[in-house]
């Protein structure tokens, strides 16, 4: 998607605008699949990263399954045409009634709590096969908010509680068909995956009915030039080898699963914004755009770096800017960025906005959520219309006495 094309999209659909490139998603999917060589791997797309029905279908067409973290996400997956069997539901801290609903829908449940495991056993015994999410206590992840495997984490059942898990499983004659771990996002070290895998291989000895092992996700992508990224090919080769050895030891070939979100969709997406104002202050030059943390919260929430380019003036002279949003609090997309000279009305592209961009957007300051566009080959399709004022107060109820 070159600058001229992006400017055309901004003109045609207006800004702010999320734009996704199908070819990039497909390329990332294929790259991850082939990283494991001959070892077959099943990818369940973690749809919390980006859940537009068309994006889900792009991945379904590639053969992906889904990893859902809420019953609502399960419904989105079913609506997109995924078979219930292709969906894994990994809830954390939800009411048991929601898990029961997911069982009725026929999706695979991933249990991450001993008390839930016991309730599940009491309710279904061996009738409904389940997966168990273990916490291997491996410290991983790029930011405290997205690191979920550490000792203080609320996720998973501790690997040290294996004996307790077995007691419950034996008592209720449960069928544990999968073991799962997900240690966090933005892992840059292949050894983290290998250490986690080794712990799961050992744990597998306690579960004779396994059909798959799910090593979660956490694959980091480059947000800027020179960024350290997850060495996918390295991890693929090493896991493929260790998995093969494990299957021999276990006595049977199991399926190997991963559940990437960010890796599949981050780089496919850009947030296009228009420059409202260029404002010189005593300390810097601010570029104020028609978007903010309400549309892309990652810079403020995770201190994430998102590359910013000027589509309208790509060859202009580089100057130093701070790009800020229009929300009434500190709302910065990027400090001290070298960007080709920015003029009012220029269109800027904020890169790597496919994952956790639109899906974390909100209506703060009573601002409307942006439209979304999917680029397929030479065509651009509107896949979500821009919100309207009515979307902001749609669910409000006016009390007659206060009229
Ligand atoms: C968020 C999440 C993922 C995806 O993480 P990414 O870093 O986006 O790849 C996978 N599995 C579970 C259980 C998750 O909560």
Coordinates of C-alpha atoms and ligand atoms in Angstrom, one line a residue:
X1 CA 0.0 0.0 0.0
X2 CA 2.0 3.0 -1.2
X3 CA 1.5 6.6 -0.1
X4 CA -0.5 7.6 -3.1
X5 CA -2.9 4.7 -2.7
X6 CA -3.3 5.5 1.1
X7 CA -4.1 9.2 0.2
X8 CA -6.7 8.0 -2.2
X9 CA -8.3 5.8 0.5
X10 CA -8.3 8.7 2.9
X11 CA -10.1 10.8 0.3
X12 CA -12.6 8.2 -0.7
X13 CA -13.5 7.0 2.8
X14 CA -12.5 9.9 5.0
X15 CA -10.4 9.9 8.1
X16 CA -9.7 8.7 10.7
X17 CA -9.7 5.4 8.9
X18 CA -8.4 1.9 9.7
X19 CA -7.0 0.2 6.6
X20 CA -6.1 -3.5 6.5
X21 CA -4.2 -5.3 3.8
X22 CA -5.3 -8.9 3.2
X23 CA -2.1 -10.0 1.4
X24 CA -0.1 -9.1 4.6
X25 CA -2.3 -11.2 6.8
X26 CA -2.1 -14.2 4.4
X27 CA 1.7 -13.8 4.2
X28 CA 2.1 -13.8 7.9
X29 CA -0.2 -16.8 8.3
X30 CA 1.8 -18.7 5.7
X31 CA 5.1 -17.7 7.2
X32 CA 4.2 -19.0 10.6
X33 CA 2.8 -22.2 9.2
X34 CA 6.0 -22.9 7.2
X35 CA 8.3 -22.0 10.2
X36 CA 7.5 -25.5 11.5
X37 CA 8.7 -27.3 8.4
X38 CA 7.1 -30.7 8.0
X39 CA 5.5 -30.6 11.5
X40 CA 1.9 -29.8 11.0
X41 CA 0.7 -26.9 13.1
X42 CA -2.9 -25.7 13.8
X43 CA -3.2 -21.9 14.2
X44 CA -6.1 -20.5 16.2
X45 CA -6.3 -16.8 15.5
X46 CA -6.8 -14.8 18.8
X47 CA -9.6 -12.6 17.5
X48 CA -9.4 -10.2 20.4
X49 CA -6.6 -8.5 18.3
X50 CA -9.0 -7.6 15.5
X51 CA -12.5 -9.1 15.1
X52 CA -14.1 -7.7 12.0
X53 CA -16.1 -10.5 10.4
X54 CA -14.2 -10.1 7.1
X55 CA -10.8 -10.4 8.8
X56 CA -12.1 -13.6 10.5
X57 CA -13.1 -14.9 7.1
X58 CA -9.7 -14.1 5.6
X59 CA -8.2 -16.3 8.2
X60 CA -10.9 -19.0 8.0
X61 CA -10.1 -19.2 4.2
X62 CA -6.5 -19.9 5.2
X63 CA -7.6 -22.8 7.4
X64 CA -7.2 -21.1 10.8
X65 CA -9.3 -21.8 13.8
X66 CA -10.1 -19.2 16.5
X67 CA -9.1 -18.5 20.1
X68 CA -11.9 -16.7 21.9
X69 CA -11.7 -15.1 25.3
X70 CA -15.4 -14.3 25.8
X71 CA -18.7 -15.9 24.9
X72 CA -19.3 -12.8 22.7
X73 CA -16.1 -13.6 20.7
X74 CA -17.3 -17.2 20.4
X75 CA -20.5 -15.9 18.8
X76 CA -18.5 -13.6 16.5
X77 CA -16.6 -16.7 15.3
X78 CA -19.7 -18.7 14.7
X79 CA -21.3 -15.8 12.8
X80 CA -18.2 -15.6 10.6
X81 CA -18.8 -19.2 9.6
X82 CA -16.3 -21.1 11.8
X83 CA -17.3 -24.5 12.9
X84 CA -17.7 -24.7 16.7
X85 CA -15.0 -27.4 16.7
X86 CA -12.6 -24.9 15.2
X87 CA -13.0 -22.5 18.2
X88 CA -11.1 -22.7 21.5
X89 CA -12.6 -20.7 24.3
X90 CA -10.1 -19.6 26.9
X91 CA -12.0 -17.7 29.6
X92 CA -10.5 -16.1 32.7
X93 CA -12.5 -15.2 35.7
X94 CA -15.9 -15.7 34.0
X95 CA -19.1 -17.0 35.6
X96 CA -19.6 -20.8 35.2
X97 CA -22.9 -20.1 33.5
X98 CA -20.9 -18.6 30.6
X99 CA -18.7 -21.7 30.3
X100 CA -21.8 -23.8 30.3
X101 CA -23.2 -21.8 27.4
X102 CA -20.0 -22.3 25.5
X103 CA -20.2 -26.0 26.1
X104 CA -23.8 -26.0 24.6
X105 CA -22.4 -24.2 21.6
X106 CA -19.9 -27.0 21.1
X107 CA -16.6 -25.2 21.4
X108 CA -13.5 -26.5 23.1
X109 CA -13.1 -25.1 26.7
X110 CA -9.8 -24.2 28.1
X111 CA -9.9 -24.2 31.9
X112 CA -7.6 -22.0 33.9
X113 CA -8.7 -22.4 37.5
X114 CA -8.9 -25.4 39.9
X115 CA -12.3 -24.4 41.2
X116 CA -13.7 -24.2 37.7
X117 CA -12.1 -27.5 36.8
X118 CA -13.9 -29.1 39.8
X119 CA -17.2 -27.5 38.8
X120 CA -16.7 -28.7 35.2
X121 CA -16.0 -32.2 36.4
X122 CA -19.1 -32.2 38.6
X123 CA -21.3 -30.9 35.8
X124 CA -20.0 -33.0 32.8
X125 CA -17.6 -35.7 34.1
X126 CA -16.0 -37.3 31.1
X127 CA -18.8 -36.4 28.7
X128 CA -17.2 -33.1 27.6
X129 CA -13.5 -33.2 26.7
X130 CA -11.5 -30.2 27.9
X131 CA -8.2 -28.5 27.8
X132 CA -6.3 -27.2 30.9
X133 CA -4.3 -23.9 30.9
X134 CA -1.2 -24.3 32.9
X135 CA 0.9 -21.4 34.2
X136 CA 4.6 -22.4 33.8
X137 CA 5.7 -19.3 35.7
X138 CA 8.0 -18.2 33.0
X139 CA 8.6 -14.5 32.9
X140 CA 8.0 -13.3 29.4
X141 CA 6.4 -10.4 27.6
X142 CA 7.3 -6.9 26.7
X143 CA 5.3 -5.0 29.2
X144 CA 3.9 -5.8 32.7
X145 CA 0.4 -5.5 31.4
X146 CA 0.9 -8.1 28.7
X147 CA 3.1 -10.5 30.7
X148 CA 0.8 -13.2 32.0
X149 CA 2.9 -16.2 33.0
X150 CA 4.7 -14.8 36.1
X151 CA 4.0 -15.9 39.6
X152 CA 1.6 -13.1 40.4
X153 CA -0.4 -13.6 37.3
X154 CA -4.1 -14.4 37.4
X155 CA -3.9 -16.7 34.4
X156 CA -3.6 -20.4 34.3
X157 CA -3.3 -23.2 36.9
X158 CA 0.1 -23.3 38.4
X159 CA 2.4 -26.0 37.1
X160 CA 3.0 -26.8 40.8
X161 CA -0.6 -27.8 41.3
X162 CA -0.4 -30.7 38.8
X163 CA -1.1 -33.2 41.6
X164 CA -4.2 -31.3 42.6
X165 CA -5.4 -31.2 38.9
X166 CA -4.9 -35.0 38.6
X167 CA -6.9 -35.6 41.8
X168 CA -9.9 -33.7 40.4
X169 CA -9.5 -35.3 37.0
X170 CA -9.4 -38.8 38.4
X171 CA -12.3 -38.2 40.8
X172 CA -14.7 -37.0 38.1
X173 CA -13.2 -39.2 35.4
X174 CA -12.6 -36.1 33.2
X175 CA -11.1 -36.3 29.8
X176 CA -8.3 -33.8 29.4
X177 CA -7.5 -33.7 25.7
X178 CA -5.3 -30.6 25.6
X179 CA -2.6 -28.8 27.6
X180 CA -2.2 -25.1 27.1
X181 CA 0.1 -22.2 28.0
X182 CA 0.2 -18.6 27.0
X183 CA 3.0 -16.7 28.8
X184 CA 2.5 -13.2 27.4
X185 CA 2.9 -11.0 24.4
X186 CA 6.0 -9.7 22.8
X187 CA 8.4 -12.6 23.6
X188 CA 11.7 -12.2 21.9
X189 CA 13.5 -15.3 23.1
X190 CA 13.1 -18.7 21.5
X191 CA 14.2 -20.3 24.8
X192 CA 11.2 -19.0 26.6
X193 CA 9.0 -21.1 24.4
X194 CA 11.2 -24.1 24.7
X195 CA 11.3 -23.9 28.5
X196 CA 7.6 -23.6 28.6
X197 CA 7.2 -26.5 26.1
X198 CA 9.5 -28.7 28.2
X199 CA 7.4 -28.1 31.3
X200 CA 4.2 -29.0 29.3
X201 CA 5.9 -32.1 27.9
X202 CA 6.7 -33.2 31.5
X203 CA 3.2 -32.4 32.7
X204 CA 1.7 -34.4 29.8
X205 CA 2.8 -37.6 31.6
X206 CA -0.1 -37.1 34.0
X207 CA -2.7 -37.0 31.2
X208 CA -3.2 -40.1 29.1
X209 CA -6.0 -38.8 26.8
X210 CA -4.2 -35.8 25.2
X211 CA -5.0 -34.9 21.6
X212 CA -3.2 -31.6 21.3
X213 CA -0.7 -29.2 23.0
X214 CA -1.3 -25.5 22.6
X215 CA 1.7 -23.2 23.2
X216 CA -0.2 -20.0 23.0
X217 CA 1.3 -17.0 21.4
X218 CA 3.3 -13.9 22.2
X219 CA 5.0 -13.5 18.9
X220 CA 6.4 -10.0 18.6
X221 CA 6.5 -8.0 15.4
X222 CA 8.7 -5.1 14.5
X223 CA 7.2 -1.7 15.4
X224 CA 10.3 0.2 14.2
X225 CA 13.3 -0.4 12.1
X226 CA 15.9 -2.5 13.9
X227 CA 13.4 -3.8 16.5
X228 CA 14.1 -7.2 18.0
X229 CA 11.3 -9.5 16.9
X230 CA 10.4 -13.1 17.8
X231 CA 12.6 -15.3 15.8
X232 CA 9.7 -17.3 14.3
X233 CA 11.8 -19.6 12.1
X234 CA 14.1 -20.4 15.0
X235 CA 11.2 -21.2 17.3
X236 CA 9.5 -23.2 14.6
X237 CA 12.5 -25.4 13.9
X238 CA 13.2 -25.9 17.6
X239 CA 9.7 -26.6 18.7
X240 CA 9.1 -29.0 15.7
X241 CA 12.1 -31.0 16.8
X242 CA 11.3 -31.1 20.5
X243 CA 7.6 -31.9 19.8
X244 CA 8.6 -34.9 17.7
X245 CA 10.8 -36.2 20.4
X246 CA 8.0 -35.6 22.9
X247 CA 5.4 -37.4 20.8
X248 CA 7.6 -40.5 20.6
X249 CA 8.0 -40.5 24.4
X250 CA 4.3 -39.9 24.9
X251 CA 3.6 -42.9 22.5
X252 CA 1.3 -41.1 20.1
X253 CA 1.3 -38.2 17.6
X254 CA -0.5 -35.2 19.1
X255 CA -1.6 -32.0 17.3
X256 CA 0.6 -28.9 17.8
X257 CA -1.4 -25.7 18.3
X258 CA -0.6 -22.0 18.5
X259 CA -2.9 -19.0 18.9
X260 CA -1.3 -15.9 17.4
X261 CA -3.1 -12.6 17.3
X262 CA -0.7 -9.7 16.8
X263 CA 1.6 -11.7 14.6
X264 CA -1.1 -12.3 12.0
X265 CA -2.7 -8.8 11.8
X266 CA -0.6 -6.1 13.3
X267 CA 1.5 -5.2 10.2
X268 CA -1.5 -5.5 7.9
X269 CA -3.2 -2.4 9.5
X270 CA -2.7 1.3 9.3
X271 CA -4.6 4.1 11.0
X272 CA -4.9 7.0 8.5
X273 CA -5.4 10.4 10.2
X274 CA -5.6 14.0 8.9
X275 CA -3.6 16.8 10.3
X276 CA -5.9 19.4 11.9
X277 CA -3.3 21.7 13.2
X278 CA 0.5 22.3 13.3
X279 CA 1.3 24.1 16.5
X280 CA 4.6 25.6 17.4
X281 CA 5.2 25.9 21.1
X282 CA 8.3 27.0 23.0
X283 CA 9.4 23.4 23.3
X284 CA 8.4 21.6 20.2
X285 CA 6.2 21.5 17.1
X286 CA 3.0 19.6 17.7
X287 CA 1.1 17.9 14.9
X288 CA -2.6 17.6 16.0
X289 CA -4.5 15.0 14.2
X290 CA -8.2 14.0 13.9
X291 CA -7.8 10.9 16.1
X292 CA -6.5 10.0 19.5
X293 CA -6.1 7.4 22.2
X294 CA -9.8 6.7 21.8
X295 CA -8.9 5.0 18.4
X296 CA -5.4 3.7 19.1
X297 CA -4.7 3.4 22.8
X298 CA -1.4 1.4 22.6
X299 CA 1.0 4.3 22.7
X300 CA -0.5 5.7 25.9
X301 CA -1.5 2.4 27.5
X302 CA 1.6 0.3 26.8
X303 CA 4.1 3.0 25.9
X304 CA 4.1 1.4 22.5
X305 CA 6.0 2.8 19.5
X306 CA 4.0 3.1 16.3
X307 CA 5.9 4.4 13.2
X308 CA 4.3 7.5 11.6
X309 CA 4.7 8.5 8.0
X310 CA 3.4 11.4 6.0
X311 CA 1.5 10.0 3.0
X312 CA 0.8 13.4 1.5
X313 CA 4.4 14.6 1.4
X314 CA 6.6 11.5 1.5
X315 CA 9.6 13.2 -0.1
X316 CA 9.4 16.4 2.0
X317 CA 12.3 17.6 4.2
X318 CA 12.4 15.6 7.5
X319 CA 11.6 17.6 10.6
X320 CA 11.1 16.9 14.2
X321 CA 7.5 16.7 15.5
X322 CA 5.4 15.4 18.3
X323 CA 2.2 13.9 16.9
X324 CA -0.7 14.2 19.3
X325 CA -4.4 13.3 19.3
X326 CA -7.5 15.5 20.0
X327 CA -8.5 13.9 23.3
X328 CA -8.6 16.2 26.3
X329 CA -5.7 14.6 28.2
X330 CA -2.1 13.7 27.4
X331 CA -2.7 11.8 24.2
X332 CA 0.5 11.3 22.2
X333 CA 1.0 9.0 19.2
X334 CA 4.7 9.8 19.1
X335 CA 7.3 12.1 20.6
X336 CA 10.2 13.7 18.7
X337 CA 9.6 11.9 15.4
X338 CA 11.4 12.7 12.2
X339 CA 8.7 13.1 9.6
X340 CA 8.7 14.7 6.1
X341 CA 7.5 18.2 6.5
X342 CA 3.9 18.2 7.9
X343 CA 1.3 20.7 6.7
X344 CA -2.3 21.1 7.8
X345 CA -4.6 18.7 6.0
X346 CA -1.8 16.2 5.2
X347 CA -2.7 12.5 5.7
X348 CA -0.5 10.6 8.1
X349 CA -0.3 6.8 8.4
X350 CA 0.2 5.3 11.9
X351 CA 1.7 1.8 11.2
X352 CA 1.2 -1.6 12.9
X353 CA -2.3 -0.6 13.8
X354 CA -4.0 -3.9 12.8
X355 CA -3.7 -5.6 16.3
X356 CA -5.3 -4.1 19.4
X357 CA -6.2 -0.9 17.4
X358 CA -9.8 -0.9 16.5
X359 CA -10.6 -3.7 18.9
X360 CA -9.5 -1.5 21.9
X361 CA -11.1 1.7 20.6
X362 CA -13.8 3.5 22.6
X363 CA -16.0 6.6 22.5
X364 CA -14.2 8.7 25.1
X365 CA -14.9 12.4 24.6
X366 CA -18.0 11.3 22.8
X367 CA -15.9 10.7 19.7
X368 CA -17.1 8.3 17.0
X369 CA -15.1 5.2 16.2
X370 CA -13.5 5.2 12.7
X371 CA -14.5 3.3 9.6
X372 CA -12.6 0.2 8.5
X373 CA -11.5 -0.7 5.0
X374 CA -10.1 -4.0 3.7
X375 CA -7.7 -4.0 0.7
X376 CA -7.9 -7.1 -1.5
X377 CA -5.7 -6.9 -4.5
X378 CA -6.5 -3.7 -6.3
X379 CA -9.9 -3.2 -4.6
X380 CA -10.8 -1.5 -1.3
X381 CA -13.9 -2.6 0.6
X382 CA -15.6 -0.7 3.3
X383 CA -15.9 -3.3 6.0
X384 CA -17.3 -1.2 8.9
X385 CA -19.0 2.2 8.5
X386 CA -18.0 5.1 10.5
X387 CA -20.0 5.6 13.7
X388 CA -22.6 8.4 13.9
X389 CA -23.6 10.6 16.7
X390 CA -26.6 8.4 17.4
X391 CA -24.2 5.5 18.1
X392 CA -23.0 7.4 21.2
X393 CA -26.4 7.8 22.8
X394 CA -28.2 4.8 21.4
X395 CA -28.5 3.0 24.7
X396 CA -29.2 6.0 26.9
X397 CA -32.6 6.1 28.6
X398 CA -34.0 9.5 29.4
X399 CA -36.0 9.9 32.6
X400 CA -39.2 11.7 31.9
X401 CA -39.0 13.8 35.2
X402 CA -35.6 15.2 34.1
X403 CA -36.7 16.3 30.7
Ligands
LIG1 C1 -4.2 -12.4 23.8 C2 -4.1 -13.9 23.7 C3 -3.4 -14.4 22.6 C4 -2.8 -13.6 21.5 O1 -1.7 -12.9 21.9 P1 -0.8 -12.1 20.8 O2 0.3 -11.5 21.6 O3 -1.7 -11.0 20.2 O4 -0.4 -13.0 19.8 C5 -3.3 -15.8 22.5 N1 -3.9 -16.6 23.5 C6 -4.5 -16.1 24.6 C7 -5.1 -17.0 25.6 C8 -4.6 -14.7 24.7 O5 -5.3 -14.2 25.8

